PDB file of C-alpha atoms in Angstrom:
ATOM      1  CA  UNK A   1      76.082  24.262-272.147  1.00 45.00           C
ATOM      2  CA  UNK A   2      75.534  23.618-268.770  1.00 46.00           C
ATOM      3  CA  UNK A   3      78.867  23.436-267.640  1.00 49.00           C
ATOM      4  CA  UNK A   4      79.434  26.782-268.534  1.00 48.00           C
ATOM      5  CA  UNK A   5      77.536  27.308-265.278  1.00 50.00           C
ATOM      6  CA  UNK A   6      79.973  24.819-263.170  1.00 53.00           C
ATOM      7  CA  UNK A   7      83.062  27.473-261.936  1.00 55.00           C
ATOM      8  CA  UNK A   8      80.355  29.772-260.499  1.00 53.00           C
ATOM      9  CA  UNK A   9      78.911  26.967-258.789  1.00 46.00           C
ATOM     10  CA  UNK A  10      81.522  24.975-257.317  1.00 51.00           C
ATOM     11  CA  UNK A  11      83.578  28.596-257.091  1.00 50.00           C
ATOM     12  CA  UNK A  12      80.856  29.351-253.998  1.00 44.00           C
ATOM     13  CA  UNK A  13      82.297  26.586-251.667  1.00 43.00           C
ATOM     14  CA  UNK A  14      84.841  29.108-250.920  1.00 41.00           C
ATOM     15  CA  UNK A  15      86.937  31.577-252.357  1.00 37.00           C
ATOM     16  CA  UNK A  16      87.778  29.631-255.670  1.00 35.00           C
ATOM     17  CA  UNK A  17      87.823  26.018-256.972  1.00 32.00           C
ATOM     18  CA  UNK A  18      91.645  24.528-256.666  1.00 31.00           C
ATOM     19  CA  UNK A  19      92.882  20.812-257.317  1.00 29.00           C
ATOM     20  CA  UNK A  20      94.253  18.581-255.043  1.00 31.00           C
ATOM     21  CA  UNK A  21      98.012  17.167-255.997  1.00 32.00           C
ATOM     22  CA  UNK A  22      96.901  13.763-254.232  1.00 35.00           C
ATOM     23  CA  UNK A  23      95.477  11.815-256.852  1.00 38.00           C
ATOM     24  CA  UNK A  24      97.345   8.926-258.055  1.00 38.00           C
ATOM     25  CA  UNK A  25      99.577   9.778-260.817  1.00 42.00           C
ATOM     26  CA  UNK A  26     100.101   7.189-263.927  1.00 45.00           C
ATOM     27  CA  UNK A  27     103.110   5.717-264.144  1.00 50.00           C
ATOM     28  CA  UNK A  28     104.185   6.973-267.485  1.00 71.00           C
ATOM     29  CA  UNK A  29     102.867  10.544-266.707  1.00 84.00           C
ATOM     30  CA  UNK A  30     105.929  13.476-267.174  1.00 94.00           C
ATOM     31  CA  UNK A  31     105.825  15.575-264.552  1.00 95.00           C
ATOM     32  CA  UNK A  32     105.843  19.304-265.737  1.00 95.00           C
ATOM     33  CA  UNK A  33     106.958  21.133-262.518  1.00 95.00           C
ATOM     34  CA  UNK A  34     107.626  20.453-258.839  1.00 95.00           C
ATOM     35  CA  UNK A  35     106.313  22.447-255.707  1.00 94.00           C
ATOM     36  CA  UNK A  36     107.200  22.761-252.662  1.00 95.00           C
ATOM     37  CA  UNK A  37     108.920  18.214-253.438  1.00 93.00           C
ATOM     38  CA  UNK A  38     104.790  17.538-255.083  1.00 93.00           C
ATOM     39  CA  UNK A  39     105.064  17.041-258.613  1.00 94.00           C
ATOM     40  CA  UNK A  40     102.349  18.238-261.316  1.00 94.00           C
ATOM     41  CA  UNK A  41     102.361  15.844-264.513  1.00 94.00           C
ATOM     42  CA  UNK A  42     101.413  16.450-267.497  1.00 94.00           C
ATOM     43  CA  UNK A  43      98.581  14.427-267.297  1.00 94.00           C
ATOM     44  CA  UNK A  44      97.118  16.683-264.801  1.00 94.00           C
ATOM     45  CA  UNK A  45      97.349  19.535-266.793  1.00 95.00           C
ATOM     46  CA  UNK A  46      96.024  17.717-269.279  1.00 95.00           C
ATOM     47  CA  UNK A  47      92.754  16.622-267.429  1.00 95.00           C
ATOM     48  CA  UNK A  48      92.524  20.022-265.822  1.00 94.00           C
ATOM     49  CA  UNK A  49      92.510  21.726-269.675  1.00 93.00           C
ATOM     50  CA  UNK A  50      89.753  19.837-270.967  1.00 94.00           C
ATOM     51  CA  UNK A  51      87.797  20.627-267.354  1.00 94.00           C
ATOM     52  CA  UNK A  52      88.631  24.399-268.531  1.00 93.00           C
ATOM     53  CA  UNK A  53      87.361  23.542-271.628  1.00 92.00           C
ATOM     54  CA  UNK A  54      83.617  22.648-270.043  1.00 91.00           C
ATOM     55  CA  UNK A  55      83.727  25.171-268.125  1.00 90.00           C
ATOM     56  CA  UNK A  56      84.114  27.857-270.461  1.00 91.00           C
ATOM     57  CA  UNK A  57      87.562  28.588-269.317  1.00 92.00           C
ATOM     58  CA  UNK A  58      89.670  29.733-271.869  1.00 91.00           C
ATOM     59  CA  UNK A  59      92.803  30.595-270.144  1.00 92.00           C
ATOM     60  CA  UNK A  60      94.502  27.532-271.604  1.00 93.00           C
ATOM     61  CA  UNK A  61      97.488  25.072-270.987  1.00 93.00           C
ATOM     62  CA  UNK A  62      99.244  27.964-268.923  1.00 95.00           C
ATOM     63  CA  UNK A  63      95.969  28.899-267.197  1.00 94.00           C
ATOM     64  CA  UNK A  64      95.386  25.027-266.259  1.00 94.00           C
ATOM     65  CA  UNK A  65      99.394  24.724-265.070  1.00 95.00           C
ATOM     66  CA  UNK A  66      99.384  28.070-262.855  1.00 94.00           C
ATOM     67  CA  UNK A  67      95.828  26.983-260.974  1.00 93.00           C
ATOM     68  CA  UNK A  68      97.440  23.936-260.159  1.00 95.00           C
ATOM     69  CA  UNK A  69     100.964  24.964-258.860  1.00 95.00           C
ATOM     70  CA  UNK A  70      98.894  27.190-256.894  1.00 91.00           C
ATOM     71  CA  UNK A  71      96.695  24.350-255.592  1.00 93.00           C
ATOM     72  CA  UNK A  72      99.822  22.052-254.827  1.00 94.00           C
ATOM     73  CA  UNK A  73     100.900  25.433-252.732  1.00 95.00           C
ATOM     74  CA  UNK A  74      97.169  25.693-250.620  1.00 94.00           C
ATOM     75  CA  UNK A  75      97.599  21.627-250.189  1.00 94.00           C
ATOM     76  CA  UNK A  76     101.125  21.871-248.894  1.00 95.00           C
ATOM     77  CA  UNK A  77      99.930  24.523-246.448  1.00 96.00           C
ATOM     78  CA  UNK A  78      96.872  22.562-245.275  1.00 95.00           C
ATOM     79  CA  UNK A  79      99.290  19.809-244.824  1.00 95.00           C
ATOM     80  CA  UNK A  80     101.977  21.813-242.801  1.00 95.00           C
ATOM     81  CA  UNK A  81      98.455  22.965-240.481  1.00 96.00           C
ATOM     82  CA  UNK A  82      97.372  19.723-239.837  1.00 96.00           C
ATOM     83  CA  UNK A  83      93.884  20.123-242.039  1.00 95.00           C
ATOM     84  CA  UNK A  84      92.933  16.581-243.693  1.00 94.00           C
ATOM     85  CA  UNK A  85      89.723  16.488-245.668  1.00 92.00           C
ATOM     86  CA  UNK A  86      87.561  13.095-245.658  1.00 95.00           C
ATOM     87  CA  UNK A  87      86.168  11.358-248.693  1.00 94.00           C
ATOM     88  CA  UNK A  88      82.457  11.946-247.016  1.00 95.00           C
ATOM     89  CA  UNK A  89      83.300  15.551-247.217  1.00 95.00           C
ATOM     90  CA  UNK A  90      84.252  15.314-250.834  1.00 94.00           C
ATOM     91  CA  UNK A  91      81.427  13.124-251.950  1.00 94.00           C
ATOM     92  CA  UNK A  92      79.154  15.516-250.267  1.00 95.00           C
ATOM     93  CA  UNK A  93      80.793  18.694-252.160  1.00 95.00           C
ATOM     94  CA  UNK A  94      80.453  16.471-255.499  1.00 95.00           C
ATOM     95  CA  UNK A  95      76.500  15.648-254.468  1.00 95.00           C
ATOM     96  CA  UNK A  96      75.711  19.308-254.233  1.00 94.00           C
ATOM     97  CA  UNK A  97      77.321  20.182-257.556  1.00 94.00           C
ATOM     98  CA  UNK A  98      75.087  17.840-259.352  1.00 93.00           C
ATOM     99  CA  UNK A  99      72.108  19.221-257.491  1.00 94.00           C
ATOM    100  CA  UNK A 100      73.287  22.627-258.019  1.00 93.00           C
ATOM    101  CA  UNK A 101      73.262  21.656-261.905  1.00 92.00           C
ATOM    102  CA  UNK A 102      70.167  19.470-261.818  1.00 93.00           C
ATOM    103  CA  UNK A 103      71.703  16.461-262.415  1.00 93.00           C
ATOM    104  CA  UNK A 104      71.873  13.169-260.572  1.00 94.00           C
ATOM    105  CA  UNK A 105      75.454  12.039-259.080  1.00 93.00           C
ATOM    106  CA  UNK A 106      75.941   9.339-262.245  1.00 93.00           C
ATOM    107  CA  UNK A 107      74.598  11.876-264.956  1.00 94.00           C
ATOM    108  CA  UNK A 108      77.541  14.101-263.949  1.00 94.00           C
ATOM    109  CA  UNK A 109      80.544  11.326-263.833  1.00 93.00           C
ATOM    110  CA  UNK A 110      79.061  10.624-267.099  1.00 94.00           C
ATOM    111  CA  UNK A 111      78.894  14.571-268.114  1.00 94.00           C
ATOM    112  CA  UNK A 112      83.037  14.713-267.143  1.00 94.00           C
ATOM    113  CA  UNK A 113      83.622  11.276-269.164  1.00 93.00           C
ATOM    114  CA  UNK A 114      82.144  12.211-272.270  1.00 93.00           C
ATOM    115  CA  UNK A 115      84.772  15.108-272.200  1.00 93.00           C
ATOM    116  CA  UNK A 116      87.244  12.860-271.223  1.00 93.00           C
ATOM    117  CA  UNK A 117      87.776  14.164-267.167  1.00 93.00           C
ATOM    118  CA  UNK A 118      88.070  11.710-265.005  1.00 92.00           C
ATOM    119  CA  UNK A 119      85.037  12.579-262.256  1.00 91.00           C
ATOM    120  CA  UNK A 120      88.346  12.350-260.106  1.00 90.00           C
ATOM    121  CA  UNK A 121      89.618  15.548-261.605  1.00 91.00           C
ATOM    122  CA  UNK A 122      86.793  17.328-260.451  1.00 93.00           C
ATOM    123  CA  UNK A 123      86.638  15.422-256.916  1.00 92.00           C
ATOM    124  CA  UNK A 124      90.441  16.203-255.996  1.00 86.00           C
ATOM    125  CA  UNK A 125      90.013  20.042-257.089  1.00 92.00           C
ATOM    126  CA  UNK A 126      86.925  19.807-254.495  1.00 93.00           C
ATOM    127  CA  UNK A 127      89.108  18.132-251.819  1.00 92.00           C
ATOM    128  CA  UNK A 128      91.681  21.265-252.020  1.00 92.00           C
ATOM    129  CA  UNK A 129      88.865  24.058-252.601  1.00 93.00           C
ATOM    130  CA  UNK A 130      88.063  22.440-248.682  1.00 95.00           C
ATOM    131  CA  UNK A 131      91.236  22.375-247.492  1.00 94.00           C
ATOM    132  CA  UNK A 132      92.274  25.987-247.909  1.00 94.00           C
ATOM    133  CA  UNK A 133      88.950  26.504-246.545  1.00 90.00           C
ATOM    134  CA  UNK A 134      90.046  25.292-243.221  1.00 93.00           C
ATOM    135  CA  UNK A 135      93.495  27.036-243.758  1.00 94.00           C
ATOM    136  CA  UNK A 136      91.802  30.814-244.319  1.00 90.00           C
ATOM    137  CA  UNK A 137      89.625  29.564-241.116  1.00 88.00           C
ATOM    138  CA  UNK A 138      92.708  28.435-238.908  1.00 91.00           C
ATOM    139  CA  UNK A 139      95.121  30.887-240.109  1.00 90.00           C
ATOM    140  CA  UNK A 140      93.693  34.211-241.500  1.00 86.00           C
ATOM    141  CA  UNK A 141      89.859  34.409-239.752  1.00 81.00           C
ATOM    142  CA  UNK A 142      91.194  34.566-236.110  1.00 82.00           C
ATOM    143  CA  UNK A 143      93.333  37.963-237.703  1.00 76.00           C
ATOM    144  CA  UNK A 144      90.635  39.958-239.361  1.00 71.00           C
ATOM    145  CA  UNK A 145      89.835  42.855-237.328  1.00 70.00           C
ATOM    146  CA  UNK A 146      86.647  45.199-238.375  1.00 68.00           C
ATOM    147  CA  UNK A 147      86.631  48.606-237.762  1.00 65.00           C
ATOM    148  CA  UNK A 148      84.045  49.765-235.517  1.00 69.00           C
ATOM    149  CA  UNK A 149      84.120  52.887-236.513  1.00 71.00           C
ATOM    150  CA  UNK A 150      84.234  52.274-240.350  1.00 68.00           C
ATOM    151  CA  UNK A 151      81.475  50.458-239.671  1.00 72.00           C
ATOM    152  CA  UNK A 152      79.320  53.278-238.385  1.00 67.00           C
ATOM    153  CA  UNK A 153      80.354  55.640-240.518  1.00 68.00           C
ATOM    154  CA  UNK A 154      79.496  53.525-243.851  1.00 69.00           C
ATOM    155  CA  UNK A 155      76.157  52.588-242.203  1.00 66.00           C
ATOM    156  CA  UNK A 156      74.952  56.322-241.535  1.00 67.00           C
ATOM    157  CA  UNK A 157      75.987  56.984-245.426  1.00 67.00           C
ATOM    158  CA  UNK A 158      73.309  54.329-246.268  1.00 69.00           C
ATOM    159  CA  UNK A 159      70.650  55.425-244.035  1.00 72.00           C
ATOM    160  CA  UNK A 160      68.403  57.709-245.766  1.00 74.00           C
ATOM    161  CA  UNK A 161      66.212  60.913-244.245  1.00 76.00           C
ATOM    162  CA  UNK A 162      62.729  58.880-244.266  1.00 86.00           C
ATOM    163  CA  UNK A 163      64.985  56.001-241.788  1.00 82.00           C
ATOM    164  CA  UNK A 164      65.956  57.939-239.490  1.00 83.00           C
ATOM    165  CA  UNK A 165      62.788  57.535-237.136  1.00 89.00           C
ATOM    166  CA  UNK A 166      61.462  55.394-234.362  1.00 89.00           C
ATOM    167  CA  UNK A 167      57.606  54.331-234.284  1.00 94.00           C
ATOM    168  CA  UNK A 168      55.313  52.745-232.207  1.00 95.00           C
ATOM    169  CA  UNK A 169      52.858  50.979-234.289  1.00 97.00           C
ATOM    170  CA  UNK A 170      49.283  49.582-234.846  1.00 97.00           C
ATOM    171  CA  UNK A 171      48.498  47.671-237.421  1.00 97.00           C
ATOM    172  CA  UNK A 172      44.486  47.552-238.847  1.00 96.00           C
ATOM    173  CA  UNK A 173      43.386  44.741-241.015  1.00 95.00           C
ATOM    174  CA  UNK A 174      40.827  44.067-242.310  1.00 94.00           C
ATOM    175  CA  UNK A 175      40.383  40.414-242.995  1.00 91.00           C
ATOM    176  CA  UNK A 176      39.877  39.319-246.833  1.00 84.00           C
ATOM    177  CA  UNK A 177      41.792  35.817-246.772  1.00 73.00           C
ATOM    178  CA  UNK A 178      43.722  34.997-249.511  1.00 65.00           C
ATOM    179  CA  UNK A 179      42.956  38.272-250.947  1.00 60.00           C
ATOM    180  CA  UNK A 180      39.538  37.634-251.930  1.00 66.00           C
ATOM    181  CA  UNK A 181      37.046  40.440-251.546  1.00 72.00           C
ATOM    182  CA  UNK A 182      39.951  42.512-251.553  1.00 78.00           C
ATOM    183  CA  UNK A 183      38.182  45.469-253.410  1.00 84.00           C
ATOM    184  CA  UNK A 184      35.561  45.843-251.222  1.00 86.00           C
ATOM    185  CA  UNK A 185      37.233  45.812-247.862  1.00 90.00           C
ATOM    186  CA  UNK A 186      39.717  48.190-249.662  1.00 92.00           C
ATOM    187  CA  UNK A 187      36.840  50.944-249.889  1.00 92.00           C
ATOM    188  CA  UNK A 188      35.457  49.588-245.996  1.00 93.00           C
ATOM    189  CA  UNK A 189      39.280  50.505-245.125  1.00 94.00           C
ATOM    190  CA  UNK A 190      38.954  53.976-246.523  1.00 95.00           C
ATOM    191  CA  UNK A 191      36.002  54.401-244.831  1.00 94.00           C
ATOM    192  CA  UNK A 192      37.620  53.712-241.228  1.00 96.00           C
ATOM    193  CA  UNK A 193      40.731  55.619-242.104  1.00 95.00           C
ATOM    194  CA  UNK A 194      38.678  58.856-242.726  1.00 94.00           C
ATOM    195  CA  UNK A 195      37.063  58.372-238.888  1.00 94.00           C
ATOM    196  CA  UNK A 196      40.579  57.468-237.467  1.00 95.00           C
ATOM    197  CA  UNK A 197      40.970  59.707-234.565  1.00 95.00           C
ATOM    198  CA  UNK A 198      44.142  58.344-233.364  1.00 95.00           C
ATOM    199  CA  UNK A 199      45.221  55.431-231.474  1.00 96.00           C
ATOM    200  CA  UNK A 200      43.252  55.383-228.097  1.00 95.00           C
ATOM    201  CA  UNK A 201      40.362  55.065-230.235  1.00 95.00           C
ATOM    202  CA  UNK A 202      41.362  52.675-232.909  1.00 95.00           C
ATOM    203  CA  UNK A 203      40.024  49.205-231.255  1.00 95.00           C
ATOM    204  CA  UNK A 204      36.148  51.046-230.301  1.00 95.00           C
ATOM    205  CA  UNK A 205      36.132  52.311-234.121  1.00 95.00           C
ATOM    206  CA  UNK A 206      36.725  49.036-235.664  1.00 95.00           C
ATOM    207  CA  UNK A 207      33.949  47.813-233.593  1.00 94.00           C
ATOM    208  CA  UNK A 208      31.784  49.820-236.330  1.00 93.00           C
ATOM    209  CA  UNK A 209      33.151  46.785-239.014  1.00 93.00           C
ATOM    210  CA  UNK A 210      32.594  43.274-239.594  1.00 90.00           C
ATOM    211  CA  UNK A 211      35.811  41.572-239.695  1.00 90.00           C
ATOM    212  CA  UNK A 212      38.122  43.931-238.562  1.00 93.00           C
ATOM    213  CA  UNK A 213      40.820  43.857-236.478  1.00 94.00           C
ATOM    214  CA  UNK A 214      43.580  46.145-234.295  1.00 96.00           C
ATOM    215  CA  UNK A 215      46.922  44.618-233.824  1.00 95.00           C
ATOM    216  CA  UNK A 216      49.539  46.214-231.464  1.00 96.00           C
ATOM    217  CA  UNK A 217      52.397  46.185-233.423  1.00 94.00           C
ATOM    218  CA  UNK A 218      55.140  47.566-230.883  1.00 93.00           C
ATOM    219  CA  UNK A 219      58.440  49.326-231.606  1.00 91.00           C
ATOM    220  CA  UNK A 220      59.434  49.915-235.119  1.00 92.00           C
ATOM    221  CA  UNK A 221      62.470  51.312-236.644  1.00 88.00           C
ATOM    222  CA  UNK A 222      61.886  52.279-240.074  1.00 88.00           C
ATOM    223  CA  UNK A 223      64.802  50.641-241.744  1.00 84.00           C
ATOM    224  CA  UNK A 224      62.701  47.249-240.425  1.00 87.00           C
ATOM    225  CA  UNK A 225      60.010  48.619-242.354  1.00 91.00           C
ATOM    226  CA  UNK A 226      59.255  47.961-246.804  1.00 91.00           C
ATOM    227  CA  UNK A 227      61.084  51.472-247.911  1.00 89.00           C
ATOM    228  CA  UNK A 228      57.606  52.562-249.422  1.00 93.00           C
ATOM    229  CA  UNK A 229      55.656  52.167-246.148  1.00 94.00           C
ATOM    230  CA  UNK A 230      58.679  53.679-244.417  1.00 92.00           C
ATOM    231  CA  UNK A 231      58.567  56.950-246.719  1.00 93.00           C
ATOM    232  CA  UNK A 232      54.583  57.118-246.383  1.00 95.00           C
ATOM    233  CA  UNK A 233      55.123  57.012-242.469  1.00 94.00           C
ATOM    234  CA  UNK A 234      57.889  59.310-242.570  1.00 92.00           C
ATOM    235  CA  UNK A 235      55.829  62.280-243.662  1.00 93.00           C
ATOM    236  CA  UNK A 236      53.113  61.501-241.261  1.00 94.00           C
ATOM    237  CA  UNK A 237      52.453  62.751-238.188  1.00 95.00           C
ATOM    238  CA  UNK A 238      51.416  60.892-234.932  1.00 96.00           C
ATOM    239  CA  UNK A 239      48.067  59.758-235.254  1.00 95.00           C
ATOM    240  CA  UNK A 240      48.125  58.915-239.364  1.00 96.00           C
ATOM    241  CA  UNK A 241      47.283  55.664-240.319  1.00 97.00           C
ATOM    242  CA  UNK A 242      48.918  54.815-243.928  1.00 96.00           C
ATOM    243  CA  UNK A 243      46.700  53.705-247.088  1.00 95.00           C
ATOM    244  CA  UNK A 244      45.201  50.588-247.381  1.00 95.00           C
ATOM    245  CA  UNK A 245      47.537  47.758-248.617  1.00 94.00           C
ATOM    246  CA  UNK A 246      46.777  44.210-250.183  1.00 91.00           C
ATOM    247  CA  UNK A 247      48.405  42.107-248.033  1.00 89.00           C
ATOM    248  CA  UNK A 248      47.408  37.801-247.806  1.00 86.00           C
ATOM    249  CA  UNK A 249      45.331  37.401-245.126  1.00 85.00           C
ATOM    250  CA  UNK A 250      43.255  41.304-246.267  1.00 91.00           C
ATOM    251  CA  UNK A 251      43.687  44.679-246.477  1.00 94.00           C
ATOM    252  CA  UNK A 252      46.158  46.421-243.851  1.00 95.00           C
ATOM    253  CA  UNK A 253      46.828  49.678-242.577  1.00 97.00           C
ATOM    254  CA  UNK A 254      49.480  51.315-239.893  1.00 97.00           C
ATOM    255  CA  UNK A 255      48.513  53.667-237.562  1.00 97.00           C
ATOM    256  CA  UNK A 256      51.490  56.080-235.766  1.00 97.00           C
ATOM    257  CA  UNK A 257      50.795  56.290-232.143  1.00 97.00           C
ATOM    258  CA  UNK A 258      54.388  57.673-231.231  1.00 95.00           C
ATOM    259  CA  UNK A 259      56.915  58.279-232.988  1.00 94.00           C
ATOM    260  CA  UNK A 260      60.149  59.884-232.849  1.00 90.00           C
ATOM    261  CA  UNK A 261      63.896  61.045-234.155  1.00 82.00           C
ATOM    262  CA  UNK A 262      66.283  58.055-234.151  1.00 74.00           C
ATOM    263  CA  UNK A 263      68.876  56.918-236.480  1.00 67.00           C
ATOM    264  CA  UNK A 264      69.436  53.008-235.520  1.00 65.00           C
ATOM    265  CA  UNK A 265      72.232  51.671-237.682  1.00 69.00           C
ATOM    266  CA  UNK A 266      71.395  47.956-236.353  1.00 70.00           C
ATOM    267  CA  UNK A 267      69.872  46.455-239.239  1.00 65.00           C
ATOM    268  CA  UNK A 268      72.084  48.122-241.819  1.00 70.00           C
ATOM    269  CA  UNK A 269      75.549  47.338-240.112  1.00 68.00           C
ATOM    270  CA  UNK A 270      74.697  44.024-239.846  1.00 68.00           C
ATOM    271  CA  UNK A 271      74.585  44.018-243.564  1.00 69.00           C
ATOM    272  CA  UNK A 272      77.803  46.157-243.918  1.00 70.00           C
ATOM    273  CA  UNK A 273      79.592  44.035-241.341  1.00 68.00           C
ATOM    274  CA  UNK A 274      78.899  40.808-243.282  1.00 68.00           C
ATOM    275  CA  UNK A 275      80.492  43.139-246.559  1.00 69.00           C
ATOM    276  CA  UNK A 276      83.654  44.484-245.002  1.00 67.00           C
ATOM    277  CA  UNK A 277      84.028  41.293-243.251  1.00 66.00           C
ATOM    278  CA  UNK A 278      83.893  39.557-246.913  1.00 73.00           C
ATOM    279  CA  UNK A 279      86.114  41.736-248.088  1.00 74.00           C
ATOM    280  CA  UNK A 280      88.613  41.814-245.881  1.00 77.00           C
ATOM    281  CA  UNK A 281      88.411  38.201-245.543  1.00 79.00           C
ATOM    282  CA  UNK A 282      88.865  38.362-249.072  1.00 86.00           C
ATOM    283  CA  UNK A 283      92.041  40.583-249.117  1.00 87.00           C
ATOM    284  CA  UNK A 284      93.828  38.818-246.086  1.00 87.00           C
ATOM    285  CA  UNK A 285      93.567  35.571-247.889  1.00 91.00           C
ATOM    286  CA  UNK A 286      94.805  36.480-250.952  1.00 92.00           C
ATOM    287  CA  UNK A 287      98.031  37.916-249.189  1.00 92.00           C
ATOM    288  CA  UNK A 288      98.929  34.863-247.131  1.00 93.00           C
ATOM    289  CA  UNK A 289      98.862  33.343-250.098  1.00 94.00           C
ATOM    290  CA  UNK A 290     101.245  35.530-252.035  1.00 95.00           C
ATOM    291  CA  UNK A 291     103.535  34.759-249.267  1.00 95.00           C
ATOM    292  CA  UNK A 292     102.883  31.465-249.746  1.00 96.00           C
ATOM    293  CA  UNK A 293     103.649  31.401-253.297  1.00 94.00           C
ATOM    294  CA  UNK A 294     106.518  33.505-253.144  1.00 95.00           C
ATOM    295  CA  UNK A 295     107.982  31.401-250.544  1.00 95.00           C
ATOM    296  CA  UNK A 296     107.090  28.119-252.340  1.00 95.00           C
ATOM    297  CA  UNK A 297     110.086  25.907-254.082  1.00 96.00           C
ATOM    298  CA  UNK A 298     108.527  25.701-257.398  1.00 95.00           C
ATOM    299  CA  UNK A 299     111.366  23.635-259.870  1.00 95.00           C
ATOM    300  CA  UNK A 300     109.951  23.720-263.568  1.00 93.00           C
ATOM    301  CA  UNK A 301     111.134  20.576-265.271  1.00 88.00           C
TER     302      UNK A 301
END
């Protein structure tokens, strides 16, 4: 079904979906258990088990009660902050579920009704997945300190031997657009690259071709380069030119004019900065709140 789809979805506005304790509660609703003076009814649970049930969720009545004592504890702590969220916000969280699913705004209300949930349901659990979304931002973000040196030292273990050099680059295409003629100025290609000399004579020998051009391509690193063309370069010398490739506007080949040992971890700690970062993110806010939690007056009726 395609709700089965809907926690992995809505999960990405942050680090999990949660519930809201806000919504009105019916009048002849029981409540179940108390936290921190906010009661959850057994209506709640209720409407949150058969949201499990779309979802695919199968961790039941006790699974439905324990994800909403622990949203009641993430609202009380957005509360105690100062954190509000706004209806617009909701609505706009609720508007990019359906899109995620394919669905229009009514088709999903109507989705949640058929299965008896109240669109509500879904809408409050949305409000709270915000909420402790500005709570990890105000109170746990500011604290989560990065390595530097962690940082390098994963990096380098991800660099391999065919990165670790610095080019300066020309780029020869010969012009096919949209790829048609392709073959032919393939085998024109190979005929230049057997006459390539080097790069001080690259723009006077493509003089020799109809349609072909010599593009300074600067600096290179070769972890900004595809990992094939940066192994071909790597066991080149300075003045190769790599093999022909098919690229959209022809047929393209790079020419070394210098190049030169250097491991730059740039590109790749960016990427392992944005990991760690995650994770520790990740960590930090799942121990403020086990604090919270154990801290938490939670009275079960």
């Amino acid at each position: 079904m395609i709700f089965a789809h809907l926690r992995r979805i809505t999960g990405a506005l942050f680090l999990g979906l949660t519930l809201a304790t806000a919504a009105v509660v019916p009048s002849m609703a029981a409540t179940v258990v108390t936290v921190n003076g906010t009661p959850v009814t057994d209506v709640q649970i209720d409407q949150r088990l058969r949201l499990f049930q779309m979802e695919g969720n199968r961790t039941g009545r006790k699974g439905a009660t324990e994800q909403l004592i622990t949203e009641a504890i993430q609202m009380s702590e957005a509360k105690r902050l100062g954190i509000t969220v706004s209806n617009a916000q909701v609505d706009e969280a609720f508007l990019q579920i359906a899109r995620n699913l394919k669905l229009s705004q009514d088709r999903l209300a109507e989705m949640l009704r058929q299965s008896g949930v109240s669109k509500d349901t879904l809408k409050d659990r949305l409000r709270a997945a915000i909420a402790w979304n500005g709570v990890a931002e105000r109170a746990v973000m500011p604290n989560v300190q990065i390595s530097e040196l962690d940082l390098d030292q994963t990096a380098a273990g991800r660099i391999a031997d065919f990165q670790n050099f610095d080019y300066i680059l020309k780029e020869v295409i010969f012009v096919a657009p949209g790829g048609q003629g392709a073959s032919g100025r393939t085998a024109q290609a190979n005929r230049y690259r057997s006459g390539f000399a080097g790069c001080d004579s690259a723009v006077q020998l493509s003089l020799n071709y109809t349609d072909a051009a010599v593009i300074d391509v600067g600096r290179r690193h070769a972890t900004q380069l595809p990992e094939a063309v940066a192994k071909e370069l790597a066991g080149m010398n300075v003045g190769g030119i790599t093999k022909p490739r098919v690229i959209e506007s022809g047929v393209s080949m790079l020419a070394i004019c210098e190049k030169t040992q250097a491991e730059d971890l740039t590109f790749v700690k960016d990427e392992v900065r944005a990991e760690v970062g995650n994770d520790t993110m990740q960590k930090q806010v799942d121990d403020y709140m086990a604090t919270l939690r154990k801290n938490a007056k939670i009275i079960y009726n």
